[in-house]
XYZ file of C-alpha atoms in Angstrom:
501
model
C 161.811 206.616 329.319
C 161.899 205.293 325.921
C 162.496 201.487 324.875
C 163.769 202.468 321.394
C 167.448 201.839 320.455
C 167.875 199.394 323.526
C 168.584 195.659 323.637
C 165.261 193.905 324.886
C 167.195 192.371 327.885
C 167.843 195.852 329.011
C 164.142 195.891 330.407
C 165.409 193.733 333.571
C 168.155 196.328 334.683
C 166.316 199.520 333.293
C 166.375 201.694 336.122
C 167.621 199.335 338.656
C 169.038 202.206 341.146
C 165.644 203.584 341.040
C 163.705 200.400 342.074
C 162.873 201.528 345.490
C 162.195 205.210 344.539
C 158.937 206.713 345.679
C 157.827 208.377 342.462
C 154.444 208.217 341.049
C 154.964 204.640 339.553
C 156.716 203.433 342.762
C 153.431 204.570 344.569
C 150.975 203.403 342.140
C 152.732 199.875 342.282
C 153.022 199.757 345.903
C 149.384 200.984 346.472
C 148.216 197.918 344.560
C 150.513 195.212 345.619
C 150.867 195.613 349.210
C 147.118 195.365 350.169
C 146.825 192.947 347.201
C 149.626 190.720 348.607
C 148.054 190.915 352.101
C 144.824 189.983 350.920
C 146.054 186.875 349.088
C 147.848 185.922 352.053
C 144.692 185.844 354.046
C 143.329 182.647 352.905
C 146.608 180.773 352.942
C 147.118 181.833 356.419
C 143.613 180.688 357.385
C 144.560 177.375 355.902
C 147.664 177.468 358.196
C 145.512 178.128 361.049
C 143.190 175.253 360.299
C 146.219 173.242 359.731
C 147.776 174.088 362.949
C 144.596 173.257 364.998
C 144.158 170.019 363.314
C 147.834 169.093 363.787
C 147.045 168.910 367.351
C 144.324 166.469 366.703
C 146.763 163.929 365.093
C 149.133 163.212 362.468
C 146.317 160.844 360.454
C 143.905 163.947 360.839
C 146.556 166.387 359.505
C 147.480 164.249 356.457
C 143.747 163.622 355.807
C 143.223 167.364 355.655
C 146.411 168.107 353.735
C 144.932 166.113 350.769
C 141.491 167.607 350.822
C 142.920 171.142 350.841
C 145.088 170.289 348.166
C 142.305 168.960 346.267
C 139.899 171.847 346.808
C 142.569 174.449 346.125
C 143.512 172.906 342.907
C 140.042 172.231 341.580
C 139.282 176.122 342.781
C 142.498 177.530 340.808
C 141.313 175.734 337.775
C 138.240 178.161 337.645
C 139.507 180.869 339.733
C 143.028 181.842 337.811
C 141.192 182.147 334.333
C 138.394 184.176 335.660
C 140.288 186.395 337.864
C 143.144 186.961 335.410
C 140.751 187.624 332.499
C 138.570 190.043 334.612
C 141.413 191.925 336.047
C 142.851 192.798 332.520
C 139.425 193.383 330.945
C 138.316 195.797 333.806
C 141.581 197.541 333.594
C 141.179 198.048 329.852
C 137.574 199.224 329.941
C 138.206 201.604 333.031
C 141.253 203.050 331.078
C 139.310 203.717 327.966
C 136.241 204.845 329.580
C 138.166 207.419 331.653
C 139.978 208.905 328.496
C 136.428 209.082 327.131
C 135.111 210.924 329.891
C 138.213 213.429 329.844
C 137.381 213.929 326.328
C 133.808 214.743 326.954
C 134.720 217.030 329.856
C 137.142 218.971 327.417
C 134.211 219.212 324.962
C 131.728 220.419 327.644
C 134.277 223.077 328.862
C 134.654 224.260 325.347
C 130.960 224.348 324.819
C 130.348 226.310 328.431
C 133.057 229.019 327.088
C 130.774 229.548 324.182
C 127.755 229.455 326.148
C 128.993 232.100 328.421
C 129.959 234.602 325.916
C 126.414 234.395 324.325
C 125.084 234.897 327.756
C 126.931 238.172 327.861
C 125.052 239.198 324.584
C 121.757 237.491 325.323
C 120.598 237.468 328.954
C 118.741 234.486 330.185
C 114.953 235.134 330.896
C 114.503 231.954 333.228
C 116.212 233.163 336.492
C 114.463 230.375 338.938
C 117.795 228.318 339.194
C 119.733 228.595 342.507
C 122.990 230.345 342.706
C 124.740 227.522 341.992
C 123.196 227.612 338.679
C 120.774 224.440 338.964
C 117.194 223.890 340.162
C 116.820 223.104 343.716
C 115.375 219.610 342.747
C 118.350 218.668 340.433
C 121.108 216.327 341.736
C 124.516 216.185 340.797
C 124.653 212.926 338.508
C 128.470 212.678 339.326
C 127.525 212.150 343.179
C 125.410 208.867 342.206
C 126.928 207.876 338.947
C 128.287 204.267 338.889
C 130.714 203.146 336.310
C 129.242 200.914 333.753
C 131.872 198.060 332.891
C 130.698 195.282 330.998
C 133.087 192.874 332.116
C 131.999 193.116 335.642
C 128.355 191.559 335.199
C 130.278 188.793 333.116
C 132.658 187.989 335.776
C 129.953 187.717 338.311
C 127.790 185.747 336.200
C 130.575 183.273 335.403
C 132.015 183.056 338.704
C 128.679 182.205 340.327
C 128.083 179.485 337.665
C 131.547 178.133 338.112
C 131.231 178.100 341.750
C 127.741 175.943 341.698
C 129.573 173.421 339.060
C 132.490 173.075 341.581
C 130.198 172.247 344.637
C 128.248 169.517 342.690
C 131.432 168.025 341.313
C 133.046 167.826 344.788
C 130.094 166.617 346.732
C 129.408 163.803 344.276
C 132.919 162.928 343.145
C 134.672 163.469 346.650
C 135.563 159.651 347.292
C 137.130 158.880 343.950
C 139.065 162.066 343.796
C 140.407 161.443 346.878
C 141.144 157.809 345.838
C 143.171 158.951 343.170
C 145.217 161.270 345.533
C 146.163 157.950 346.830
C 143.654 157.821 349.814
C 143.112 154.015 349.859
C 139.401 152.898 351.033
C 141.254 151.286 353.831
C 143.435 153.999 354.993
C 142.734 155.848 358.092
C 142.759 159.291 356.356
C 139.607 158.484 354.211
C 137.082 159.429 356.615
C 138.225 162.770 358.002
C 139.360 163.684 354.223
C 136.116 162.916 353.078
C 134.168 164.804 355.813
C 136.655 168.144 355.397
C 136.238 167.770 351.352
C 132.500 167.590 351.134
C 131.845 170.534 353.996
C 134.430 172.715 352.525
C 133.040 172.430 348.804
C 129.743 174.040 350.148
C 131.590 177.219 350.085
C 132.682 177.056 346.504
C 129.994 179.580 345.087
C 131.164 182.130 347.865
C 134.697 181.601 346.900
C 134.418 182.007 343.241
C 132.202 185.053 343.638
C 134.554 186.649 345.930
C 137.557 186.044 343.472
C 135.546 187.283 340.527
C 134.829 190.423 342.845
C 138.630 190.763 343.715
C 139.449 190.756 339.985
C 137.363 193.740 339.402
C 138.552 195.491 342.292
C 142.282 194.721 340.968
C 141.236 195.999 337.507
C 140.029 199.116 339.091
C 143.301 199.306 341.098
C 141.624 198.999 344.238
C 143.019 196.338 346.182
C 142.387 197.720 349.877
C 138.677 196.666 349.768
C 139.414 193.071 349.216
C 142.234 193.026 351.815
C 139.618 194.300 354.444
C 136.938 192.038 353.354
C 139.562 189.113 353.526
C 140.578 190.272 357.223
C 137.080 190.220 358.437
C 136.251 186.814 356.853
C 139.224 185.151 357.984
C 139.106 186.462 361.642
C 135.577 184.798 361.804
C 137.235 181.736 360.585
C 139.979 181.776 363.210
C 137.574 182.656 366.002
C 135.260 179.762 364.981
C 137.761 177.088 364.351
C 138.579 176.263 367.965
C 134.896 176.693 369.044
C 133.642 174.118 366.153
C 136.597 171.916 366.865
C 137.066 171.713 370.523
C 133.940 173.113 372.215
C 131.454 171.536 369.925
C 133.614 168.430 369.163
C 133.204 168.560 365.275
C 136.621 167.889 364.792
C 137.962 168.376 361.208
C 134.311 169.007 360.062
C 134.396 172.066 362.473
C 137.254 173.528 360.681
C 135.616 173.092 357.426
C 132.180 174.647 358.434
C 134.138 177.668 359.932
C 136.050 178.103 356.793
C 132.802 178.107 354.590
C 131.155 180.539 357.129
C 134.059 183.153 356.714
C 133.979 182.695 352.820
C 130.267 183.718 352.561
C 130.920 186.924 354.814
C 133.664 187.786 352.407
C 131.613 187.720 349.590
C 128.673 189.567 350.972
C 130.940 192.423 352.080
C 132.590 192.668 348.534
C 129.108 192.640 346.712
C 127.887 195.237 349.092
C 130.996 197.584 348.455
C 130.973 196.713 344.655
C 127.318 197.807 344.023
C 128.496 201.407 345.139
C 130.945 201.746 342.547
C 129.876 199.640 339.518
C 126.702 198.775 337.593
C 126.207 195.007 338.564
C 123.720 194.423 336.016
C 124.192 195.105 332.215
C 121.833 197.255 330.213
C 120.726 194.255 328.109
C 122.245 190.751 327.443
C 124.183 191.571 324.424
C 126.256 193.604 326.622
C 127.883 190.656 328.603
C 130.957 189.741 327.125
C 130.734 185.798 327.092
C 132.489 185.193 324.247
C 135.549 187.130 325.099
C 135.765 185.700 328.399
C 135.659 182.028 327.114
C 138.302 182.509 324.379
C 140.730 184.195 326.777
C 139.501 182.028 329.634
C 139.916 178.894 327.777
C 143.664 179.696 326.963
C 144.236 180.292 330.618
C 142.279 177.424 331.671
C 144.613 175.097 329.769
C 147.587 176.872 331.470
C 145.873 176.544 335.161
C 145.108 172.895 334.405
C 148.832 172.172 333.445
C 150.038 174.007 336.572
C 147.393 172.135 338.745
C 148.588 168.877 337.285
C 152.044 169.421 338.563
C 151.282 170.541 342.346
C 148.403 167.954 342.663
C 150.650 165.186 341.408
C 153.157 166.034 343.698
C 150.652 165.954 346.602
C 149.606 162.412 345.199
C 153.013 161.121 345.366
C 153.480 162.368 348.871
C 150.347 160.771 350.035
C 151.610 157.435 348.385
C 154.489 157.682 350.608
C 152.482 157.507 353.712
C 150.817 159.810 356.124
C 154.079 161.080 357.791
C 155.545 162.238 354.513
C 152.033 163.769 353.510
C 151.615 165.492 356.768
C 155.357 167.319 356.422
C 154.547 167.947 352.481
C 151.288 169.567 353.428
C 152.897 171.841 355.921
C 155.806 172.762 353.665
C 153.537 173.072 350.441
C 151.384 175.737 352.567
C 154.242 177.744 353.607
C 155.855 177.649 349.955
C 152.656 178.677 348.371
C 151.533 181.291 351.017
C 155.127 183.132 350.903
C 155.408 183.042 347.068
C 151.831 184.512 347.082
C 153.455 187.756 348.265
C 155.007 188.211 344.727
C 151.523 188.061 343.366
C 150.735 191.558 344.757
C 153.332 192.673 342.495
C 151.773 190.630 339.799
C 148.661 192.312 340.369
C 150.272 195.656 340.085
C 151.886 195.012 336.940
C 148.540 193.458 335.490
C 146.455 196.483 336.104
C 149.289 198.984 335.346
C 150.361 197.286 332.094
C 146.999 196.521 330.939
C 146.014 200.322 331.272
C 149.358 201.236 329.496
C 148.817 198.932 326.694
C 145.372 200.008 326.438
C 146.476 203.368 325.825
C 149.531 202.725 323.960
C 151.730 204.004 326.408
C 154.896 202.213 325.715
C 157.277 204.035 328.134
C 155.037 203.207 331.013
C 154.874 199.698 330.129
C 158.621 199.214 329.961
C 158.993 201.168 333.364
C 156.468 199.036 335.001
C 157.727 195.589 333.892
C 161.265 196.856 334.969
C 160.092 198.005 338.192
C 157.933 195.003 339.141
C 160.875 192.558 338.161
C 163.375 194.212 340.114
C 161.319 194.203 343.411
C 160.195 190.651 342.737
C 163.955 189.636 342.771
C 164.527 191.644 345.997
C 161.500 190.025 347.744
C 162.546 186.600 346.601
C 165.623 187.132 348.348
C 164.197 188.318 351.581
C 161.622 185.690 351.699
C 164.550 183.080 351.230
C 166.290 184.284 354.410
C 163.063 184.615 356.583
C 161.559 181.106 355.799
C 165.232 179.689 355.769
C 165.311 180.814 359.568
C 161.596 180.861 360.367
C 160.604 177.353 359.110
C 163.422 175.494 361.147
C 162.258 177.104 364.386
C 158.505 177.272 363.941
C 157.770 173.895 362.710
C 156.433 172.781 366.185
C 153.572 175.311 365.647
C 152.199 172.866 363.310
C 152.951 169.563 364.631
C 154.890 167.757 367.739
C 155.336 164.435 365.921
C 158.952 164.011 365.579
C 159.073 161.999 362.346
C 156.999 164.742 360.738
C 159.321 167.159 361.815
C 162.394 165.550 360.502
C 160.761 165.593 357.043
C 159.973 169.253 357.450
C 163.663 169.855 357.990
C 164.577 167.825 354.944
C 162.452 170.160 352.725
C 163.328 173.522 354.436
C 166.385 174.144 351.975
C 164.161 173.659 348.791
C 161.308 176.222 350.297
C 163.784 178.823 351.225
C 166.170 178.562 348.385
C 163.454 178.778 345.471
C 161.830 181.675 346.923
C 163.593 184.209 344.533
C 162.898 181.869 341.429
C 159.053 181.880 342.710
C 158.963 185.196 343.348
C 160.076 186.037 339.691
C 157.666 183.284 337.980
C 154.619 184.845 339.473
C 155.476 188.483 338.499
C 156.139 187.280 335.153
C 152.552 185.832 335.098
C 151.153 189.171 335.819
C 153.399 190.858 333.280
C 152.206 188.487 330.390
C 148.568 189.011 331.514
C 148.791 192.599 331.724
C 150.012 192.577 328.141
C 146.942 190.195 327.111
C 149.717 187.748 326.088
C 147.340 184.757 327.471
C 148.047 182.672 324.121
C 151.819 182.714 325.363
C 151.149 182.005 328.692
C 149.034 178.866 328.002
C 151.463 177.111 325.460
C 154.599 177.880 327.382
C 152.890 176.467 330.558
C 151.761 173.258 328.809
C 155.431 172.392 327.765
C 156.644 173.159 331.430
C 154.279 170.877 332.764
C 155.131 168.082 330.247
C 158.825 168.408 331.591
C 157.786 168.758 335.243
C 155.524 165.634 335.145
C 158.149 163.563 333.830
C 160.417 164.996 336.466
C 158.291 164.449 339.561
C 157.702 160.715 338.660
C 161.150 159.937 337.836
C 162.545 161.871 340.896
C 159.989 160.476 343.331
C 160.528 156.905 342.239
C 164.430 157.374 342.936
C 164.424 160.143 345.685
C 161.188 159.689 347.546
C 160.251 162.686 349.605
C 163.305 164.752 348.463
C 162.818 163.856 345.115
C 159.333 165.490 345.153
C 160.909 168.867 346.290
C 163.866 168.582 343.531
C 161.110 167.945 340.908
C 159.063 171.060 342.309
C 162.007 173.425 342.004
C 162.847 172.464 338.661
C 159.026 173.197 337.740
C 159.401 176.822 339.069
C 162.707 177.327 337.311
C 161.115 176.387 333.918
C 158.455 178.761 334.808
C 160.661 181.515 335.355
C 162.636 180.849 332.327
C 159.345 181.025 330.237
C 158.636 184.464 331.366
C 162.314 185.626 330.817
C 162.223 184.318 327.279
C 159.156 186.178 326.153
C 160.533 189.649 327.088
C 164.175 189.036 326.439
C 163.486 187.780 322.959
C 161.050 190.865 322.292
C 158.216 188.582 320.771
C 154.387 189.093 320.987
C 153.139 192.238 322.544
C 157.185 193.334 323.551
C 157.794 193.255 319.899
C 158.105 197.201 320.141
C 161.295 196.630 322.183
C 163.213 195.839 319.201
C 162.395 199.166 317.373
């Protein structure tokens, strides 16, 4: 499949009839996307379980935890997304190039072996002490114990561990002023439970950052099953411990936080144990660490994440200022909105890993085919999620709260949560496409422009429309994100300039 002679916009409709075809590309995409999406859903679902349990304590506690989760998640995103995205791309590139080198070496070895065999026929070997397999009984097959040496792995673990410790210290020391900025006033009933949950939850930040760094490594290796298994085990522990700590030991919202922290350390331990079996965790020397490369591209994505974080955090802050009822409803809708949209991130991971390998090998045909397929699948996924959430949120809202005022606000937000799903799905998939092409600069600068417009919309529309105004503004924000991704490929700029050839 060649992009030559075609209009750049044709990449969106290229092979549309084959979107669900189970060819090699389709199997590769789904093999990465499905486990990756399920692994991503595990943590938001665990947060939804926390939300459901806490919702039965009372609306004030539910609103308080909503603010704390929003703060923790947004602070984590500032570190996680640059780290994971850069790690995935770099590991995929290095793994692809190292695999190509290994193939070349194997081909050279075969040629040498053929020459050796010809010489053996002329000059028989005097040493016959080898086994019938052609090697000493004391020798081991190095391929059986050999682990991959990928410098980005060591760098990602180092950066992840340091960032996790920094996040813990920051949130423990600054929890109260941060909550105040989020609209939780000193005389508010939300302050005590929000402060308790945030401080305890922050103790798990090192495990969260290390886990996500290792997930980035596994994604770059096109293995999303291992992170899925680890997440399922950890979040099952969280779900089991939640009611025990909250209702048996009567720790309340603090019990939910402790259960979540324990589960995160279990996930980190499992991933670290599995990773050491496949990859060298320590670099041969400090000079092999790619700190400079990580910092350069990580800083670009950091500016992007900060811009995106400002939009979501400002929305949560505006909801908190409207009152505990509005904040409780906003928290439930936001968790569902993000959790459902993260399904598209599975496709984004597949796009990033496959495209990074394709660009490293200069395989333009595969790059075009991959981008087309994941965008088409993203659109279909968004439509299905829209239908599912439109029906499910209306029926299942009582699982989170029985407060009628909160339920009424959830019903008001349901159309926005449901109808924006196709837009959200495409926006997330475009992120994966940009990262796979290592187009980090455009991803950063375009998000800054999107955030500026969106922040103005959030402040203005909330002033006039209140709770509904927040959701209108968030819908505009996601539309702008989708358009930014569409523009890059559609105009054949940056790494996609070859589409004009």
